Amino acid sequence: MTASDHGPDRNAGHAPAPDPAHDAGRRRALGCLAAWTGAAVLWNIAGGVPRALGMASGGAAAAAPPGTLSFVQISDTHIGFGKAANPDVVGSLRRAIADINALPQRPAFVVHTGDISHLSRADQFGQARELFQEIRTDRLHTVPGEHDAIDDGVAGYLRAFGADGRGRSWYSFDQGGAHFIGLNNVQNFKAGTMAALGDEQLAWLKADLAGVAHSTPVVVLAHIPLWTIWAPWGWGTSDADAALALLRPFGSVTVLNGHIHQVMQKVEGHVALHTAMSLAYPLPTPGQAGIGEPGPVTVPPGQLGRLLGTRRVSLVRGRGLLALIDTPLDR
Amino acid sequence: MKPDKKTGLALTLLAALAAPLPAPAAAPAQVTVSIAGFAYGPAGLTVRPGTEVTWINHDQVPHTVTSRTGKPLASPALDTDDRYSHTFTQAGDFEYYCTVHPFMSGVVHVRQ
C-alpha cells in the first residue's frame, strides 16, 4: 500500500442512493452502537442483530458476514517518542500491524486519527510512512494531530501524507455506501482556548455535505474529540457545535477521534462520538485527581499492552449500522 | 550579639525577593524558566532589558514558547531537556503560550 494515497475517490462527487428503510432500522439498533472495549468476544452487526463472532485463543476473529465494509482505526502512534511511558512505540505499532494483518477479513482501509509523529519531524513522518506500508490494506486515510502540526503548521504533515497536492488537510470520499470525512481540528490555536476547525473548513464541510443524501451513513475522522470532554486540558473542539449542526440532519453519523488515548463515547441523537486507544502511551482520565496535566502515564510493567490497541469498524451496507470493536494489544 | 530570628527571616525574604531583579552589569543577565507538569515556572517573570531568558522543557512531551502574535518568541518544538533562549531588548509585556497545549500560558514583563 502507499501510505500517502488517499485514493482516487477522494473529494469525489456524491450520488448516494436514498434508503428510506434505513432510519427505522437504525433506531432499532441504536443500542448496539456502543463500543466493545477490551473484548474477549468480537461482535458484529448483521441485519440489525448483534452477533458474537467468537474469538480464538490467539485473538483471531471470525469473518464478518458478506456485504460488510470493514476498516480499522489506529491512532496516536507518536513515532519519535521514547520516554519511560513507552520506550518502544515502534514495537507497539508493529504489534498492532500484526493484529490487523491477522484479521480474517482484510480491512478495506485503515484510518489514522492523528498524532502520527511526536514532534512533526520529517524523519518521524518518514519512519511512520515506512511502517504503515507493512499494513495489508489498500489505503491509509489520515488526519493530523497537534503533534503533527508543530513548527510549520501542517506543512510537514502534508509533505508526507497529503497525497492530493491541494495543500489541504481535510477531505472526503465515499466507500461501501458511506460518506467519509477527514477533518483537521488541531490548528487555529489561541492561547487559553481549545483548538478549532476554523471558518474555511466549516464552509467546506457545509458544501461537501450539501451533496450527500441524509440517509447516507456519515463517518467523520478528526483527531481531537468533537465534544468537550475536559476543557482545562484542551480535550475538545471550540467550534464543534457548528460542525455537529451540519451533521445532525443525517440519519447515522459516527465520529472517530483520538487525542485522549482512551476509549470514551457519547451518543447524541443520531450522532455517535467515539475516542480510541493510542498506540504509544496512556493518558490520565479526564481531570484525574492527583494528575494535574494530561501527560504520559507510566504504568507498571506488563500493563501497557492492555491500554494500547486498535479499533475495527464494520458497516453493513444499506443499513447504516456501525459496529466498533476495540481490541487491546494484550488480551 | 546573636541576630534576632525574625530579622534574619526578613533579611532572607528580602534577599529572595530581590533575587529575580538582576543588578545592572556589563554582562547580560540570565534567567531560567522551567517547563514542567504542563506549566511554565514561573509563569510570570519581570526582567530588565538585555536579559536572556532560557526555557527548559522537563516534560516527556514537547512544548513550545510562542508569542501570541507570533513574535518575538517563536521556539521550535522543545523535546525533553531542549532549551530555547531569547534576549529581551525592549521594555514591554510579552505574553506567550504553548501551541501544542494552548491552555499553557506565561508572560515576561521587561521593565527598565
Coordinates of C-alpha atoms in Angstrom, one line a residue:
Chain A
M1 CA 0.0 0.0 0.0
T2 CA 1.0 3.6 -0.3
A3 CA 0.7 5.4 2.9
S4 CA 0.0 8.8 1.4
D5 CA -2.5 7.6 -1.1
H6 CA -5.9 8.9 -0.2
G7 CA -7.4 7.1 -3.1
P8 CA -8.9 8.0 -6.4
D9 CA -12.3 8.7 -4.9
R10 CA -11.0 11.4 -2.6
N11 CA -13.1 14.6 -3.0
A12 CA -15.2 12.6 -5.5
G13 CA -18.8 13.7 -6.2
H14 CA -21.6 12.2 -4.2
A15 CA -24.5 10.3 -5.6
P16 CA -25.7 8.0 -2.8
A17 CA -28.9 6.1 -3.3
P18 CA -31.6 7.1 -0.8
D19 CA -32.6 4.4 1.7
P20 CA -36.0 5.1 3.3
A21 CA -35.8 1.9 5.3
H22 CA -32.6 2.9 6.9
D23 CA -33.7 5.2 9.6
A24 CA -36.1 2.9 11.4
G25 CA -33.6 0.1 11.3
R26 CA -31.0 2.4 12.7
R27 CA -33.3 3.4 15.5
R28 CA -33.9 -0.2 16.4
A29 CA -30.3 -0.9 16.6
L30 CA -29.2 2.3 18.4
G31 CA -28.5 0.3 21.5
C32 CA -26.0 -1.7 19.5
L33 CA -23.8 1.3 18.6
A34 CA -21.7 1.0 21.7
A35 CA -18.0 0.3 21.5
W36 CA -17.0 -3.0 22.8
T37 CA -13.9 -2.4 24.8
G38 CA -11.3 -5.0 25.7
A39 CA -13.5 -7.6 24.1
A40 CA -12.7 -11.2 24.6
V41 CA -15.5 -11.8 22.2
L42 CA -15.9 -9.9 18.9
W43 CA -19.2 -8.6 17.9
N44 CA -20.6 -7.6 14.6
I45 CA -23.9 -6.5 13.3
A46 CA -25.8 -8.0 10.5
G47 CA -29.5 -7.4 9.8
G48 CA -29.7 -5.2 12.9
V49 CA -28.9 -8.0 15.2
P50 CA -25.5 -8.0 17.0
R51 CA -23.9 -11.4 16.9
A52 CA -20.9 -12.7 18.8
L53 CA -18.5 -13.9 16.2
G54 CA -16.2 -15.7 18.6
M55 CA -12.6 -15.3 19.1
A56 CA -9.9 -18.0 19.1
S57 CA -7.5 -18.2 21.9
G58 CA -4.9 -16.4 19.9
G59 CA -7.2 -13.5 19.5
A60 CA -8.1 -14.2 15.8
A61 CA -11.6 -13.1 14.9
A62 CA -14.1 -14.9 12.7
A63 CA -15.0 -13.5 9.4
A64 CA -17.7 -10.7 9.2
P65 CA -20.9 -11.5 7.2
P66 CA -20.9 -10.7 3.5
G67 CA -21.8 -7.2 2.5
T68 CA -19.9 -5.7 5.4
L69 CA -17.5 -2.9 4.9
S70 CA -14.7 -3.4 7.5
F71 CA -12.0 -1.0 8.3
V72 CA -9.5 -0.4 11.1
Q73 CA -8.8 2.8 13.2
I74 CA -5.4 3.3 14.7
S75 CA -4.4 6.5 16.5
D76 CA -1.8 8.4 18.3
T77 CA 1.3 6.4 17.3
H78 CA 3.6 9.3 18.4
I79 CA 6.5 7.9 16.3
G80 CA 9.7 9.5 17.8
F81 CA 8.5 9.2 21.4
G82 CA 10.9 7.1 23.6
K83 CA 10.4 8.1 27.2
A84 CA 9.5 6.0 30.2
A85 CA 5.8 5.7 29.4
N86 CA 6.7 3.6 26.3
P87 CA 10.4 3.3 25.2
D88 CA 9.3 1.3 22.1
V89 CA 6.4 2.9 20.2
V90 CA 7.6 1.3 17.0
G91 CA 7.3 -2.1 18.6
S92 CA 3.7 -1.2 19.8
L93 CA 2.8 -0.1 16.3
R94 CA 4.3 -3.3 14.8
R95 CA 2.2 -5.4 17.2
A96 CA -0.9 -3.5 16.1
I97 CA 0.0 -4.1 12.5
A98 CA 0.4 -7.8 13.2
D99 CA -3.1 -7.8 14.7
I100 CA -4.5 -6.0 11.6
N101 CA -2.8 -8.4 9.2
A102 CA -4.2 -11.4 11.1
L103 CA -7.8 -10.2 10.8
P104 CA -9.9 -12.8 8.9
Q105 CA -11.3 -10.1 6.7
R106 CA -8.7 -7.8 5.2
P107 CA -9.8 -4.2 6.1
A108 CA -10.9 -2.1 3.2
F109 CA -8.6 0.6 4.5
V110 CA -7.1 1.9 7.7
V111 CA -7.7 5.3 9.2
H112 CA -5.2 7.0 11.5
T113 CA -6.8 9.7 13.6
G114 CA -3.7 11.8 14.3
D115 CA -0.5 12.3 16.3
I116 CA 1.3 10.1 13.8
S117 CA 4.6 11.7 14.9
H118 CA 5.6 13.0 18.3
L119 CA 7.4 16.2 17.1
S120 CA 6.3 16.8 13.5
R121 CA 9.9 16.0 12.3
A122 CA 10.4 14.8 8.7
D123 CA 12.3 11.7 9.8
Q124 CA 9.4 10.8 12.1
F125 CA 6.8 11.2 9.4
G126 CA 9.1 9.2 7.1
Q127 CA 9.6 6.4 9.5
A128 CA 5.8 6.2 10.1
R129 CA 5.2 6.0 6.4
E130 CA 7.5 3.1 6.1
L131 CA 5.9 1.3 9.0
F132 CA 2.4 1.9 7.6
Q133 CA 3.4 0.2 4.4
E134 CA 3.6 -3.1 6.4
I135 CA -0.2 -3.0 6.8
R136 CA -2.0 -5.3 4.5
T137 CA -4.7 -3.0 3.2
D138 CA -5.4 -0.9 0.2
R139 CA -5.2 2.6 1.6
L140 CA -4.5 4.7 4.6
H141 CA -6.5 7.8 5.4
T142 CA -5.0 10.1 7.9
V143 CA -5.9 13.3 9.8
P144 CA -3.3 15.5 11.6
G145 CA -2.9 15.6 15.3
E146 CA -1.5 18.6 17.1
H147 CA 1.8 16.8 17.4
D148 CA 1.9 16.7 13.6
A149 CA 1.4 20.4 13.3
I150 CA 4.2 21.9 15.4
D151 CA 6.6 24.5 14.0
D152 CA 5.2 24.9 10.5
G153 CA 1.6 24.0 10.9
V154 CA 0.6 21.0 8.8
A155 CA 3.1 21.7 6.1
G156 CA 5.4 18.9 7.1
Y157 CA 2.4 16.6 7.6
L158 CA 1.1 17.4 4.2
R159 CA 4.5 16.7 2.6
A160 CA 4.3 13.1 4.0
F161 CA 0.6 12.4 4.0
G162 CA -1.2 14.9 1.8
A163 CA -1.5 13.0 -1.4
D164 CA -3.9 15.2 -3.4
G165 CA -1.4 18.1 -3.5
R166 CA -4.1 20.6 -2.8
G167 CA -2.4 21.7 0.4
R168 CA -5.5 21.0 2.4
S169 CA -5.6 18.7 5.4
W170 CA -9.4 17.9 5.1
Y171 CA -11.1 15.7 2.5
S172 CA -14.0 13.3 1.9
F173 CA -14.6 10.1 0.0
D174 CA -17.3 7.6 -0.5
Q175 CA -17.0 3.9 0.1
G176 CA -19.2 0.9 1.0
G177 CA -22.3 3.1 0.8
A178 CA -21.0 5.5 3.5
H179 CA -19.6 9.1 3.2
F180 CA -16.3 9.5 5.0
I181 CA -14.9 12.9 6.0
G182 CA -11.4 13.7 7.4
L183 CA -11.1 16.9 9.3
N184 CA -8.2 19.0 10.8
N185 CA -9.2 20.3 14.2
V186 CA -5.7 20.9 15.7
Q187 CA -5.0 24.4 14.4
N188 CA -6.2 27.9 14.9
F189 CA -4.8 27.6 18.3
K190 CA -5.3 30.7 20.5
A191 CA -3.8 30.9 24.0
G192 CA -6.2 29.7 26.6
T193 CA -8.8 28.2 24.2
M194 CA -9.4 24.9 22.7
A195 CA -8.5 24.0 19.1
A196 CA -10.9 24.7 16.3
L197 CA -11.9 23.7 12.8
G198 CA -12.0 27.3 11.5
D199 CA -14.4 29.1 9.2
E200 CA -12.7 28.0 6.0
Q201 CA -13.0 24.3 6.9
L202 CA -16.6 24.7 8.2
A203 CA -17.6 26.3 4.9
W204 CA -16.0 23.4 3.0
L205 CA -17.8 20.9 5.3
K206 CA -21.2 22.6 4.6
A207 CA -20.6 22.5 0.8
D208 CA -19.4 18.9 1.0
L209 CA -22.4 17.7 2.9
A210 CA -24.8 19.5 0.6
G211 CA -24.3 16.8 -2.0
V212 CA -24.9 13.9 0.4
A213 CA -28.4 12.3 1.0
H214 CA -29.4 12.4 4.6
S215 CA -29.9 8.6 4.6
T216 CA -26.2 8.1 3.8
P217 CA -24.2 7.0 6.8
V218 CA -21.5 9.6 7.5
V219 CA -18.2 8.7 9.2
V220 CA -16.1 11.7 10.5
L221 CA -12.4 11.4 11.3
A222 CA -10.8 14.1 13.5
H223 CA -8.0 14.0 16.0
I224 CA -9.4 16.0 18.9
P225 CA -12.8 14.9 20.2
L226 CA -15.7 16.8 18.6
W227 CA -17.3 17.1 22.0
T228 CA -15.9 18.8 25.1
I229 CA -14.5 16.1 27.4
W230 CA -12.3 18.3 29.6
A231 CA -11.7 21.9 28.6
P232 CA -8.9 22.6 31.0
W233 CA -6.7 20.1 29.2
G234 CA -7.9 21.2 25.7
W235 CA -9.9 18.0 25.3
G236 CA -12.5 19.4 23.0
T237 CA -13.0 21.5 19.8
S238 CA -14.2 25.0 20.3
D239 CA -16.3 25.2 17.2
A240 CA -17.5 21.6 17.3
D241 CA -21.1 22.7 17.7
A242 CA -21.0 24.3 14.2
A243 CA -19.8 21.1 12.7
L244 CA -22.3 18.9 14.6
A245 CA -25.2 21.2 13.5
L246 CA -24.3 20.4 9.9
L247 CA -24.2 16.7 10.6
R248 CA -27.3 16.4 12.7
P249 CA -29.8 16.1 9.8
F250 CA -28.1 12.8 8.8
G251 CA -29.6 9.6 10.0
S252 CA -26.3 8.0 11.0
V253 CA -23.2 9.9 12.0
T254 CA -20.2 8.2 13.5
V255 CA -17.3 10.4 14.7
L256 CA -14.0 8.7 15.3
N257 CA -11.5 10.7 17.4
G258 CA -8.1 10.1 19.0
H259 CA -6.1 12.5 21.2
I260 CA -7.1 11.4 24.7
H261 CA -5.5 7.9 24.4
Q262 CA -8.5 6.1 25.9
V263 CA -11.9 4.9 24.8
M264 CA -14.8 7.2 25.5
Q265 CA -18.1 7.6 23.8
K266 CA -21.1 9.8 23.6
V267 CA -24.3 9.2 21.7
E268 CA -26.4 12.3 20.9
G269 CA -29.5 11.6 18.8
H270 CA -28.2 10.1 15.5
V271 CA -24.6 11.2 16.3
A272 CA -22.2 8.8 18.0
L273 CA -18.8 10.0 19.0
H274 CA -16.0 7.7 19.9
T275 CA -12.4 8.2 21.0
A276 CA -9.8 5.5 20.5
M277 CA -6.9 4.0 22.3
S278 CA -3.4 5.2 21.5
L279 CA -0.6 3.0 20.3
A280 CA 2.0 5.0 22.2
Y281 CA 1.2 5.6 25.9
P282 CA -1.9 6.0 28.2
L283 CA -3.1 9.4 29.4
P284 CA -4.9 10.1 32.7
T285 CA -8.7 10.0 32.8
P286 CA -10.2 13.5 32.3
G287 CA -9.2 15.7 35.2
Q288 CA -7.9 12.7 37.1
A289 CA -7.2 13.6 40.7
G290 CA -3.6 13.8 41.6
I291 CA -2.5 14.3 38.0
G292 CA -2.8 18.0 37.1
E293 CA -1.9 17.6 33.5
P294 CA -2.5 15.4 30.5
G295 CA 1.0 13.9 30.4
P296 CA 2.1 10.3 29.6
V297 CA 1.3 7.9 32.3
T298 CA 3.9 5.3 33.1
V299 CA 2.2 2.1 34.2
P300 CA 3.7 -1.0 35.9
P301 CA 5.5 -3.5 33.7
G302 CA 3.1 -5.8 31.8
Q303 CA 0.2 -3.4 31.9
L304 CA 1.0 -1.1 28.9
G305 CA -0.3 -3.6 26.3
R306 CA -3.7 -3.6 27.9
L307 CA -4.1 0.1 27.5
L308 CA -2.9 0.4 23.8
G309 CA -4.8 -1.1 20.9
T310 CA -6.7 -0.8 17.7
R311 CA -10.3 -0.5 16.7
R312 CA -12.2 -2.4 14.0
V313 CA -15.2 -0.8 12.5
S314 CA -17.8 -2.7 10.4
L315 CA -20.6 -1.3 8.4
V316 CA -23.4 -3.3 7.0
R317 CA -24.3 -1.9 3.6
G318 CA -27.7 -0.3 3.3
R319 CA -28.4 -0.3 7.0
G320 CA -26.2 2.5 8.3
L321 CA -25.2 0.4 11.3
L322 CA -21.6 0.6 12.5
A323 CA -20.1 -1.9 14.9
L324 CA -17.0 -0.9 16.8
I325 CA -14.7 -3.4 18.4
D326 CA -11.8 -2.0 20.5
T327 CA -9.0 -4.6 20.9
P328 CA -6.0 -4.0 23.2
L329 CA -2.6 -5.3 22.2
D330 CA -2.6 -7.6 25.3
R331 CA -5.9 -9.5 25.8
Chain B
M1 CA 25.2 39.5 69.7
K2 CA 23.0 36.8 68.2
P3 CA 20.8 38.1 65.4
D4 CA 17.1 38.2 66.0
K5 CA 15.4 35.2 64.4
K6 CA 12.7 37.4 62.9
T7 CA 15.2 39.9 61.4
G8 CA 17.1 37.0 59.9
L9 CA 14.0 35.7 58.3
A10 CA 13.1 39.1 57.0
L11 CA 16.5 39.5 55.5
T12 CA 16.3 36.1 53.9
L13 CA 12.9 37.0 52.4
L14 CA 14.3 40.4 51.2
A15 CA 17.1 38.6 49.5
A16 CA 14.7 36.1 47.9
L17 CA 12.5 38.9 46.6
A18 CA 15.5 40.8 45.3
A19 CA 17.0 37.8 43.5
P20 CA 14.9 37.9 40.3
L21 CA 15.8 41.5 39.7
P22 CA 19.3 41.5 38.2
A23 CA 21.6 44.3 39.2
P24 CA 22.8 46.4 36.2
A25 CA 26.0 44.9 35.0
A26 CA 28.2 44.7 31.9
A27 CA 27.4 41.1 31.2
P28 CA 23.8 40.3 30.2
A29 CA 21.6 38.9 33.0
Q30 CA 20.3 35.4 32.5
V31 CA 17.1 33.9 33.9
T32 CA 15.7 30.4 33.5
V33 CA 12.1 29.3 33.2
S34 CA 11.4 25.6 33.8
I35 CA 8.6 23.9 31.9
A36 CA 7.3 21.0 34.0
G37 CA 3.9 19.5 34.5
F38 CA 2.4 21.4 31.6
A39 CA 3.2 24.7 33.2
Y40 CA 5.8 27.5 32.9
G41 CA 7.6 28.1 36.1
P42 CA 7.4 30.9 36.9
A43 CA 4.5 31.7 34.7
G44 CA 5.1 35.4 35.3
L45 CA 8.5 36.9 35.2
T46 CA 9.9 40.5 35.5
V47 CA 13.3 41.3 34.0
R48 CA 15.4 44.2 32.8
P49 CA 16.1 44.9 29.2
G50 CA 19.1 42.9 28.0
T51 CA 18.1 39.9 30.0
E52 CA 18.4 36.5 28.3
V53 CA 15.6 34.2 29.3
T54 CA 16.1 30.4 28.8
W55 CA 13.2 28.0 28.9
I56 CA 14.0 24.3 29.6
N57 CA 11.4 21.6 29.0
H58 CA 11.4 18.9 31.7
D59 CA 8.2 17.1 30.5
Q60 CA 8.0 13.9 28.4
V61 CA 6.0 15.7 25.8
P62 CA 7.0 18.6 23.6
H63 CA 6.1 22.2 24.4
T64 CA 6.7 25.5 22.6
V65 CA 7.3 29.1 23.8
T66 CA 5.3 31.1 21.3
S67 CA 4.2 34.8 21.4
R68 CA 0.5 35.3 21.0
T69 CA 1.3 37.5 18.0
G70 CA 4.0 35.1 16.6
K71 CA 7.0 37.2 17.7
P72 CA 9.4 37.8 19.3
L73 CA 9.0 34.4 21.0
A74 CA 8.9 31.5 18.4
S75 CA 10.5 28.4 19.7
P76 CA 10.5 25.2 17.7
A77 CA 9.1 22.1 19.4
L78 CA 11.1 21.6 22.6
D79 CA 11.6 17.9 23.3
T80 CA 12.5 16.7 26.8
D81 CA 15.6 18.7 28.0
D82 CA 15.6 21.0 25.0
R83 CA 16.2 24.7 25.6
Y84 CA 15.1 27.9 24.0
S85 CA 16.6 31.3 24.7
H86 CA 15.6 34.8 23.9
T87 CA 17.2 38.1 24.9
F88 CA 14.7 40.9 25.6
T89 CA 16.0 44.2 24.4
Q90 CA 12.8 46.3 24.6
A91 CA 10.6 47.1 27.6
G92 CA 7.1 45.7 27.4
D93 CA 4.8 42.8 28.4
F94 CA 5.4 39.6 26.3
E95 CA 2.7 37.1 26.7
Y96 CA 3.3 33.6 25.3
Y97 CA 1.7 30.1 25.2
C98 CA 2.4 26.6 24.0
T99 CA 1.0 25.9 20.6
V100 CA 0.7 22.1 21.4
H101 CA -1.1 22.8 24.6
P102 CA -2.7 26.2 24.2
F103 CA -4.0 26.2 27.8
M104 CA -0.4 26.7 29.0
S105 CA 0.5 30.4 29.2
G106 CA 3.1 32.7 30.6
V107 CA 4.3 36.3 30.4
V108 CA 7.6 38.2 30.6
H109 CA 7.5 41.8 31.9
V110 CA 10.5 43.7 30.7
R111 CA 11.0 46.8 32.8
Q112 CA 13.7 49.5 33.0

